[in-house]
Amino acid sequence: MTEQDLSREKLIEKLADLHQEITKLKVTERVFHAQNELLRSFVTISKTATGSLMLRSLAQQILNTASNLTQADESNLFLVAPDGTVSESIGTRMTSLLPPTNALVGKSIDGGIAGWVQQNRQIGLISDTTHDERWKPFPGYSHTTRSVLCVPIFRGHTLLAILTLMHSHPAHFRYDAAHVMKLLADPIASILESATLLVKHQSSHTSSSANSSAHLFPKAREKTSINSSESAATIERNLSSQPNPNPKEPIDQFSNLGLYIIRREGKFLYVNHQLATLFGYSFEELLELESILALVEKEDFDRLFDTIEQCIRGQSKNISCHFQGQHKDGRSISVEMCGSRTKFYGKSAIVGAIGIK
């Protein structure tokens, strides 16, 4: 071999090494951006939701980020309790994933790829589900899955969650996807741990929060088995882009703002404490009302009901209106309301703000 051949060979080796380094840097960059996206979502969600709603919204954002990063068709996330049972289950599709996965809450994960991952405490990769006995779809599961990547989320030695990514084509998930998710697992664990600690902190400071799941409306949640295609992080984005209900007096200049998410018939999915304060109620009293329409004077009831229903049905994108509200002490108060239609847990909802002048 000539000196020229040796030089060429060394150059090829250096180019290969350089290519490998570039690939590593690209992977690191992707994970870094995904981590930043999750951190921003956590900050936003923690400002706009609490309790179980915050955890589920954050879990949905984790699914969205992981799915985008790996180009997964479907995904689900099991939050694991200290005793190893499922405390929450969230999926990207309401129609096929949510009912069966919700049936696992409070139960152990037996069998399937998630059970294998929990038992072996390592990433599970299935190239083709037709040749791997670890793949056991839920009864009634309609999505055709051929490739699966199942990732355990640890904080130290404690298993916090199990994230499962699915695709309809065999061998979609390979070593590179597994490596990316392994890198992202630590940031996910940190965020989930922080969210869990925040929920505990909120519960310890407000005894009533433990009973009402801190800003959740249990009756509304029981009546609506829904799964999020758009997380609570949309609240901040939607509120920042609301139409100005009164150009001479912008809603962000009101002395106080109440935030809400409502569904059909004005039924609450979320409110903040300030909304209760505006109408003279305690937070617990407002929970019992169940609907925003209970705060409206009779003469404006039908008009606001129609406005809400038209927005929910998609006949209008935004709400920007004025109505006479009824304070707890019987006073009539002038209320400005703005909001926009969105998808929250897979169902049409309105997210917005209320101000009293």
CSV table of C-alpha atoms in Angstrom, one decimal:
chain,number,residue,atom,x,y,z
A,1,MET,CA,0.0,0.0,0.0
A,2,THR,CA,1.4,3.3,-1.1
A,3,GLU,CA,1.7,6.4,1.1
A,4,GLN,CA,-1.0,8.0,-1.0
A,5,ASP,CA,-3.3,5.1,-0.3
A,6,LEU,CA,-2.6,5.4,3.5
A,7,SER,CA,-3.4,9.1,3.4
A,8,ARG,CA,-6.6,8.4,1.6
A,9,GLU,CA,-7.5,5.7,4.1
A,10,LYS,CA,-6.9,8.0,7.0
A,11,LEU,CA,-8.9,10.7,5.3
A,12,ILE,CA,-11.8,8.3,4.9
A,13,GLU,CA,-11.6,7.3,8.6
A,14,LYS,CA,-11.5,11.0,9.7
A,15,LEU,CA,-14.5,11.7,7.5
A,16,ALA,CA,-16.3,8.7,9.0
A,17,ASP,CA,-15.5,10.0,12.5
A,18,LEU,CA,-16.6,13.5,11.6
A,19,HIS,CA,-19.9,12.1,10.2
A,20,GLN,CA,-20.5,10.2,13.4
A,21,GLU,CA,-19.8,13.3,15.5
A,22,ILE,CA,-22.2,15.3,13.4
A,23,THR,CA,-24.9,12.6,13.8
A,24,LYS,CA,-24.4,12.7,17.6
A,25,LEU,CA,-24.6,16.5,17.7
A,26,LYS,CA,-27.8,16.4,15.6
A,27,VAL,CA,-29.3,13.8,18.0
A,28,THR,CA,-28.3,15.9,21.0
A,29,GLU,CA,-29.8,19.0,19.4
A,30,ARG,CA,-33.1,17.2,18.8
A,31,VAL,CA,-33.3,16.0,22.4
A,32,PHE,CA,-32.3,19.5,23.7
A,33,HIS,CA,-35.2,21.1,21.7
A,34,ALA,CA,-37.6,18.5,22.9
A,35,GLN,CA,-36.5,19.0,26.5
A,36,ASN,CA,-37.0,22.8,26.2
A,37,GLU,CA,-40.4,22.2,24.7
A,38,LEU,CA,-41.4,20.1,27.6
A,39,LEU,CA,-40.0,22.6,30.1
A,40,ARG,CA,-42.0,25.4,28.5
A,41,SER,CA,-45.1,23.3,28.6
A,42,PHE,CA,-44.6,22.4,32.2
A,43,VAL,CA,-44.2,26.1,33.2
A,44,THR,CA,-47.4,27.0,31.2
A,45,ILE,CA,-49.5,24.1,32.5
A,46,SER,CA,-48.5,24.7,36.1
A,47,LYS,CA,-49.8,28.2,35.8
A,48,THR,CA,-53.1,27.2,34.3
A,49,ALA,CA,-54.0,23.9,35.8
A,50,THR,CA,-53.5,21.9,39.0
A,51,GLY,CA,-54.0,18.5,40.4
A,52,SER,CA,-54.9,15.6,38.2
A,53,LEU,CA,-55.7,18.0,35.3
A,54,MET,CA,-52.1,19.3,35.4
A,55,LEU,CA,-50.6,15.8,35.4
A,56,ARG,CA,-52.8,14.6,32.5
A,57,SER,CA,-52.2,17.7,30.4
A,58,LEU,CA,-48.4,17.4,31.0
A,59,ALA,CA,-48.5,13.7,30.1
A,60,GLN,CA,-50.3,14.5,26.9
A,61,GLN,CA,-47.6,17.0,26.0
A,62,ILE,CA,-45.0,14.4,26.7
A,63,LEU,CA,-46.8,12.1,24.3
A,64,ASN,CA,-47.0,14.8,21.6
A,65,THR,CA,-43.3,15.6,22.0
A,66,ALA,CA,-42.2,11.9,21.9
A,67,SER,CA,-44.4,11.1,18.9
A,68,ASN,CA,-43.1,14.1,16.9
A,69,LEU,CA,-39.5,13.1,17.8
A,70,THR,CA,-39.9,9.5,16.6
A,71,GLN,CA,-42.7,10.0,14.0
A,72,ALA,CA,-44.9,7.5,16.0
A,73,ASP,CA,-48.5,6.9,14.8
A,74,GLU,CA,-49.9,6.2,18.3
A,75,SER,CA,-48.7,6.5,21.8
A,76,ASN,CA,-49.7,6.0,25.4
A,77,LEU,CA,-48.3,6.8,28.8
A,78,PHE,CA,-48.9,5.0,32.1
A,79,LEU,CA,-48.0,6.9,35.2
A,80,VAL,CA,-46.9,4.3,37.8
A,81,ALA,CA,-47.7,4.5,41.5
A,82,PRO,CA,-45.1,3.6,44.2
A,83,ASP,CA,-46.9,0.2,44.6
A,84,GLY,CA,-46.4,-0.6,40.8
A,85,THR,CA,-50.0,-0.1,39.8
A,86,VAL,CA,-51.2,2.4,37.1
A,87,SER,CA,-52.2,5.7,38.6
A,88,GLU,CA,-53.1,7.5,35.3
A,89,SER,CA,-53.2,6.4,31.7
A,90,ILE,CA,-53.2,8.7,28.7
A,91,GLY,CA,-53.4,7.9,25.0
A,92,THR,CA,-53.3,9.8,21.8
A,93,ARG,CA,-56.5,8.3,20.5
A,94,MET,CA,-59.8,8.6,22.4
A,95,THR,CA,-61.6,6.0,20.2
A,96,SER,CA,-59.4,3.0,20.6
A,97,LEU,CA,-56.9,3.7,23.4
A,98,LEU,CA,-58.6,5.6,26.2
A,99,PRO,CA,-61.4,3.2,27.3
A,100,PRO,CA,-59.2,0.1,27.6
A,101,THR,CA,-56.2,2.0,29.1
A,102,ASN,CA,-58.4,3.7,31.7
A,103,ALA,CA,-59.6,0.3,32.8
A,104,LEU,CA,-56.0,-0.3,34.0
A,105,VAL,CA,-56.0,2.5,36.5
A,106,GLY,CA,-55.4,1.1,40.0
A,107,LYS,CA,-54.3,-2.3,38.5
A,108,SER,CA,-50.9,-3.9,37.9
A,109,ILE,CA,-49.5,-4.0,34.4
A,110,ASP,CA,-49.6,-7.7,33.6
A,111,GLY,CA,-48.1,-9.0,30.3
A,112,GLY,CA,-47.7,-7.1,27.1
A,113,ILE,CA,-44.7,-5.0,26.2
A,114,ALA,CA,-45.4,-2.6,29.1
A,115,GLY,CA,-45.4,-5.4,31.5
A,116,TRP,CA,-42.2,-6.7,30.1
A,117,VAL,CA,-40.6,-3.3,30.4
A,118,GLN,CA,-41.7,-3.0,34.0
A,119,GLN,CA,-40.4,-6.4,34.9
A,120,ASN,CA,-37.1,-6.1,33.1
A,121,ARG,CA,-36.6,-2.4,33.8
A,122,GLN,CA,-35.2,-1.6,30.3
A,123,ILE,CA,-36.4,-0.3,26.9
A,124,GLY,CA,-38.5,-2.7,24.9
A,125,LEU,CA,-38.1,-2.6,21.1
A,126,ILE,CA,-40.4,-4.7,18.8
A,127,SER,CA,-39.5,-4.6,15.1
A,128,ASP,CA,-42.5,-6.6,14.0
A,129,THR,CA,-45.4,-7.4,16.3
A,130,THR,CA,-46.5,-10.4,14.3
A,131,HIS,CA,-43.3,-12.2,15.4
A,132,ASP,CA,-43.1,-11.0,19.0
A,133,GLU,CA,-45.2,-12.5,21.7
A,134,ARG,CA,-44.6,-9.5,23.9
A,135,TRP,CA,-47.2,-7.5,21.9
A,136,LYS,CA,-50.7,-7.9,23.3
A,137,PRO,CA,-53.1,-5.2,22.1
A,138,PHE,CA,-56.0,-4.2,24.2
A,139,PRO,CA,-59.4,-5.7,23.4
A,140,GLY,CA,-61.2,-3.5,20.8
A,141,TYR,CA,-57.9,-1.8,19.9
A,142,SER,CA,-58.4,-0.9,16.2
A,143,HIS,CA,-55.1,0.6,15.2
A,144,THR,CA,-52.8,-1.7,13.2
A,145,THR,CA,-49.5,-1.8,15.0
A,146,ARG,CA,-46.4,-3.4,13.6
A,147,SER,CA,-43.5,-1.6,15.3
A,148,VAL,CA,-43.3,-0.7,19.0
A,149,LEU,CA,-40.9,1.2,21.2
A,150,CYS,CA,-41.6,1.0,25.0
A,151,VAL,CA,-39.6,3.3,27.3
A,152,PRO,CA,-39.4,3.1,31.1
A,153,ILE,CA,-39.1,6.5,32.8
A,154,PHE,CA,-37.0,6.2,36.0
A,155,ARG,CA,-36.1,8.7,38.7
A,156,GLY,CA,-33.2,7.0,40.4
A,157,HIS,CA,-34.4,3.5,40.9
A,158,THR,CA,-38.1,4.4,41.0
A,159,LEU,CA,-40.2,3.7,38.0
A,160,LEU,CA,-42.4,6.8,37.4
A,161,ALA,CA,-44.0,6.0,34.0
A,162,ILE,CA,-44.0,3.8,31.0
A,163,LEU,CA,-44.1,5.4,27.6
A,164,THR,CA,-45.2,3.3,24.6
A,165,LEU,CA,-44.8,4.5,21.0
A,166,MET,CA,-46.4,2.6,18.1
A,167,HIS,CA,-46.3,2.7,14.3
A,168,SER,CA,-48.2,0.8,11.6
A,169,HIS,CA,-45.1,-0.2,9.6
A,170,PRO,CA,-42.7,-2.9,10.8
A,171,ALA,CA,-39.1,-1.9,11.8
A,172,HIS,CA,-40.1,1.8,12.0
A,173,PHE,CA,-38.4,2.1,15.4
A,174,ARG,CA,-34.7,1.2,15.3
A,175,TYR,CA,-31.7,1.7,17.6
A,176,ASP,CA,-31.5,5.4,16.8
A,177,ALA,CA,-35.1,6.0,18.0
A,178,ALA,CA,-34.4,4.0,21.1
A,179,HIS,CA,-31.3,6.0,21.8
A,180,VAL,CA,-33.1,9.3,21.3
A,181,MET,CA,-35.8,8.3,23.8
A,182,LYS,CA,-33.3,7.0,26.3
A,183,LEU,CA,-31.7,10.4,26.3
A,184,LEU,CA,-35.1,12.1,26.6
A,185,ALA,CA,-36.2,9.8,29.5
A,186,ASP,CA,-34.2,11.6,32.1
A,187,PRO,CA,-35.7,15.1,31.4
A,188,ILE,CA,-39.2,13.5,31.2
A,189,ALA,CA,-38.6,11.9,34.7
A,190,SER,CA,-37.4,15.3,36.1
A,191,ILE,CA,-40.5,17.0,34.8
A,192,LEU,CA,-42.9,14.3,36.0
A,193,GLU,CA,-41.3,14.3,39.4
A,194,SER,CA,-41.5,18.1,39.7
A,195,ALA,CA,-45.2,18.0,38.7
A,196,THR,CA,-46.0,15.3,41.2
A,197,LEU,CA,-44.2,17.3,44.0
A,198,LEU,CA,-46.1,20.4,42.9
A,199,VAL,CA,-49.5,18.6,43.2
A,200,LYS,CA,-48.6,17.3,46.6
A,201,HIS,CA,-47.5,20.8,47.7
A,202,GLN,CA,-50.8,22.2,46.4
A,203,SER,CA,-52.8,19.6,48.3
A,204,SER,CA,-51.0,20.1,51.5
A,205,HIS,CA,-51.7,23.9,51.5
A,206,THR,CA,-55.4,23.6,50.6
A,207,SER,CA,-57.3,20.8,52.3
A,208,SER,CA,-60.2,21.3,50.0
A,209,SER,CA,-58.0,20.8,47.0
A,210,ALA,CA,-57.6,17.2,47.9
A,211,ASN,CA,-61.4,16.7,47.8
A,212,SER,CA,-62.0,18.6,44.6
A,213,SER,CA,-58.8,17.4,42.8
A,214,ALA,CA,-57.6,21.0,42.8
A,215,HIS,CA,-59.4,22.8,40.0
A,216,LEU,CA,-61.0,19.7,38.6
A,217,PHE,CA,-64.7,19.2,38.4
A,218,PRO,CA,-65.2,15.5,39.1
A,219,LYS,CA,-68.8,15.3,37.8
A,220,ALA,CA,-67.8,16.8,34.5
A,221,ARG,CA,-64.8,14.5,34.2
A,222,GLU,CA,-67.0,11.4,35.0
A,223,LYS,CA,-69.6,12.4,32.4
A,224,THR,CA,-67.0,13.0,29.7
A,225,SER,CA,-64.5,10.2,29.1
A,226,ILE,CA,-62.2,12.3,26.9
A,227,ASN,CA,-58.6,12.3,25.7
A,228,SER,CA,-56.6,15.4,24.9
A,229,SER,CA,-55.4,16.3,21.4
A,230,GLU,CA,-54.5,19.7,22.7
A,231,SER,CA,-53.0,20.2,26.2
A,232,ALA,CA,-53.6,22.8,28.8
A,233,ALA,CA,-50.6,24.6,27.4
A,234,THR,CA,-53.0,26.0,24.8
A,235,ILE,CA,-54.7,28.1,27.5
A,236,GLU,CA,-51.9,30.6,27.6
A,237,ARG,CA,-51.6,30.8,23.8
A,238,ASN,CA,-55.3,31.2,23.3
A,239,LEU,CA,-55.7,33.8,26.0
A,240,SER,CA,-52.9,35.9,24.4
A,241,SER,CA,-54.6,35.9,21.1
A,242,GLN,CA,-58.2,36.7,22.2
A,243,PRO,CA,-60.1,39.4,20.4
A,244,ASN,CA,-60.5,42.6,22.4
A,245,PRO,CA,-64.1,42.7,23.6
A,246,ASN,CA,-63.9,46.5,24.0
A,247,PRO,CA,-61.2,48.4,22.1
A,248,LYS,CA,-61.4,51.3,24.5
A,249,GLU,CA,-60.8,49.1,27.5
A,250,PRO,CA,-58.8,46.0,26.8
A,251,ILE,CA,-59.5,42.9,28.9
A,252,ASP,CA,-56.0,42.8,30.1
A,253,GLN,CA,-56.5,46.1,31.8
A,254,PHE,CA,-59.4,44.8,33.9
A,255,SER,CA,-58.6,44.9,37.6
A,256,ASN,CA,-59.0,41.1,37.9
A,257,LEU,CA,-59.3,38.2,35.5
A,258,GLY,CA,-61.1,34.9,35.9
A,259,LEU,CA,-59.9,32.1,33.7
A,260,TYR,CA,-62.1,29.2,32.5
A,261,ILE,CA,-62.5,26.2,30.2
A,262,ILE,CA,-66.1,25.3,29.5
A,263,ARG,CA,-67.9,22.7,27.3
A,264,ARG,CA,-71.5,22.3,26.2
A,265,GLU,CA,-74.1,24.2,28.2
A,266,GLY,CA,-71.3,26.2,29.8
A,267,LYS,CA,-70.3,23.3,32.1
A,268,PHE,CA,-66.9,23.9,33.7
A,269,LEU,CA,-63.8,21.8,32.9
A,270,TYR,CA,-61.5,24.3,34.6
A,271,VAL,CA,-61.5,27.6,36.5
A,272,ASN,CA,-59.1,29.5,38.6
A,273,HIS,CA,-59.8,30.8,42.1
A,274,GLN,CA,-60.0,34.4,40.8
A,275,LEU,CA,-63.2,33.6,38.9
A,276,ALA,CA,-64.9,32.5,42.1
A,277,THR,CA,-63.7,35.7,43.8
A,278,LEU,CA,-65.1,37.9,41.1
A,279,PHE,CA,-68.6,36.7,41.8
A,280,GLY,CA,-68.3,36.5,45.6
A,281,TYR,CA,-68.1,32.8,45.9
A,282,SER,CA,-65.5,30.5,47.6
A,283,PHE,CA,-63.8,28.1,45.2
A,284,GLU,CA,-65.7,25.2,46.6
A,285,GLU,CA,-69.1,27.0,46.2
A,286,LEU,CA,-68.2,27.7,42.5
A,287,LEU,CA,-67.5,24.0,41.9
A,288,GLU,CA,-71.0,23.1,43.0
A,289,LEU,CA,-72.5,25.4,40.4
A,290,GLU,CA,-71.0,23.3,37.6
A,291,SER,CA,-71.9,25.8,34.8
A,292,ILE,CA,-70.9,29.4,34.0
A,293,LEU,CA,-74.6,30.0,33.2
A,294,ALA,CA,-75.4,29.9,36.9
A,295,LEU,CA,-73.6,33.2,37.1
A,296,VAL,CA,-75.8,35.0,34.5
A,297,GLU,CA,-78.8,37.2,35.1
A,298,LYS,CA,-82.1,35.8,33.7
A,299,GLU,CA,-82.4,38.4,30.9
A,300,ASP,CA,-79.0,37.4,29.4
A,301,PHE,CA,-79.2,33.7,30.1
A,302,ASP,CA,-80.6,32.6,26.7
A,303,ARG,CA,-78.4,34.9,24.7
A,304,LEU,CA,-75.2,33.6,26.4
A,305,PHE,CA,-76.4,30.0,26.2
A,306,ASP,CA,-76.8,30.4,22.4
A,307,THR,CA,-73.4,32.2,22.1
A,308,ILE,CA,-71.6,29.4,23.9
A,309,GLU,CA,-73.4,26.6,21.9
A,310,GLN,CA,-72.7,28.3,18.5
A,311,CYS,CA,-69.0,28.5,19.4
A,312,ILE,CA,-68.9,24.9,20.6
A,313,ARG,CA,-70.6,23.6,17.5
A,314,GLY,CA,-68.1,25.5,15.3
A,315,GLN,CA,-70.5,28.2,14.0
A,316,SER,CA,-68.1,30.8,15.4
A,317,LYS,CA,-64.5,30.6,16.4
A,318,ASN,CA,-64.4,33.1,19.2
A,319,ILE,CA,-66.6,34.6,21.9
A,320,SER,CA,-66.5,38.3,22.7
A,321,CYS,CA,-69.5,39.5,24.6
A,322,HIS,CA,-70.9,41.4,27.5
A,323,PHE,CA,-73.6,40.2,29.9
A,324,GLN,CA,-75.0,41.0,33.3
A,325,GLY,CA,-73.8,38.6,35.9
A,326,GLN,CA,-75.2,37.9,39.3
A,327,HIS,CA,-73.0,38.3,42.3
A,328,LYS,CA,-73.5,35.9,45.2
A,329,ASP,CA,-74.9,38.8,47.3
A,330,GLY,CA,-77.6,39.4,44.6
A,331,ARG,CA,-76.0,42.5,43.0
A,332,SER,CA,-76.0,42.7,39.2
A,333,ILE,CA,-72.5,43.1,37.8
A,334,SER,CA,-71.2,44.1,34.4
A,335,VAL,CA,-69.2,41.3,32.9
A,336,GLU,CA,-66.9,41.1,29.8
A,337,MET,CA,-66.2,37.6,28.5
A,338,CYS,CA,-63.9,36.5,25.7
A,339,GLY,CA,-62.8,33.1,24.6
A,340,SER,CA,-62.0,30.9,21.6
A,341,ARG,CA,-62.9,27.4,20.6
A,342,THR,CA,-60.3,24.7,21.0
A,343,LYS,CA,-59.9,21.0,21.5
A,344,PHE,CA,-59.4,19.9,25.1
A,345,TYR,CA,-59.2,16.2,25.8
A,346,GLY,CA,-60.4,15.5,22.3
A,347,LYS,CA,-63.7,17.4,22.8
A,348,SER,CA,-64.7,20.9,21.7
A,349,ALA,CA,-64.4,23.4,24.4
A,350,ILE,CA,-64.0,27.2,25.0
A,351,VAL,CA,-61.0,28.6,26.8
A,352,GLY,CA,-60.9,32.2,27.8
A,353,ALA,CA,-61.1,34.9,30.4
A,354,ILE,CA,-63.8,36.9,32.3
A,355,GLY,CA,-63.3,40.5,33.6
A,356,ILE,CA,-65.5,42.7,35.7
A,357,LYS,CA,-65.3,46.5,35.2
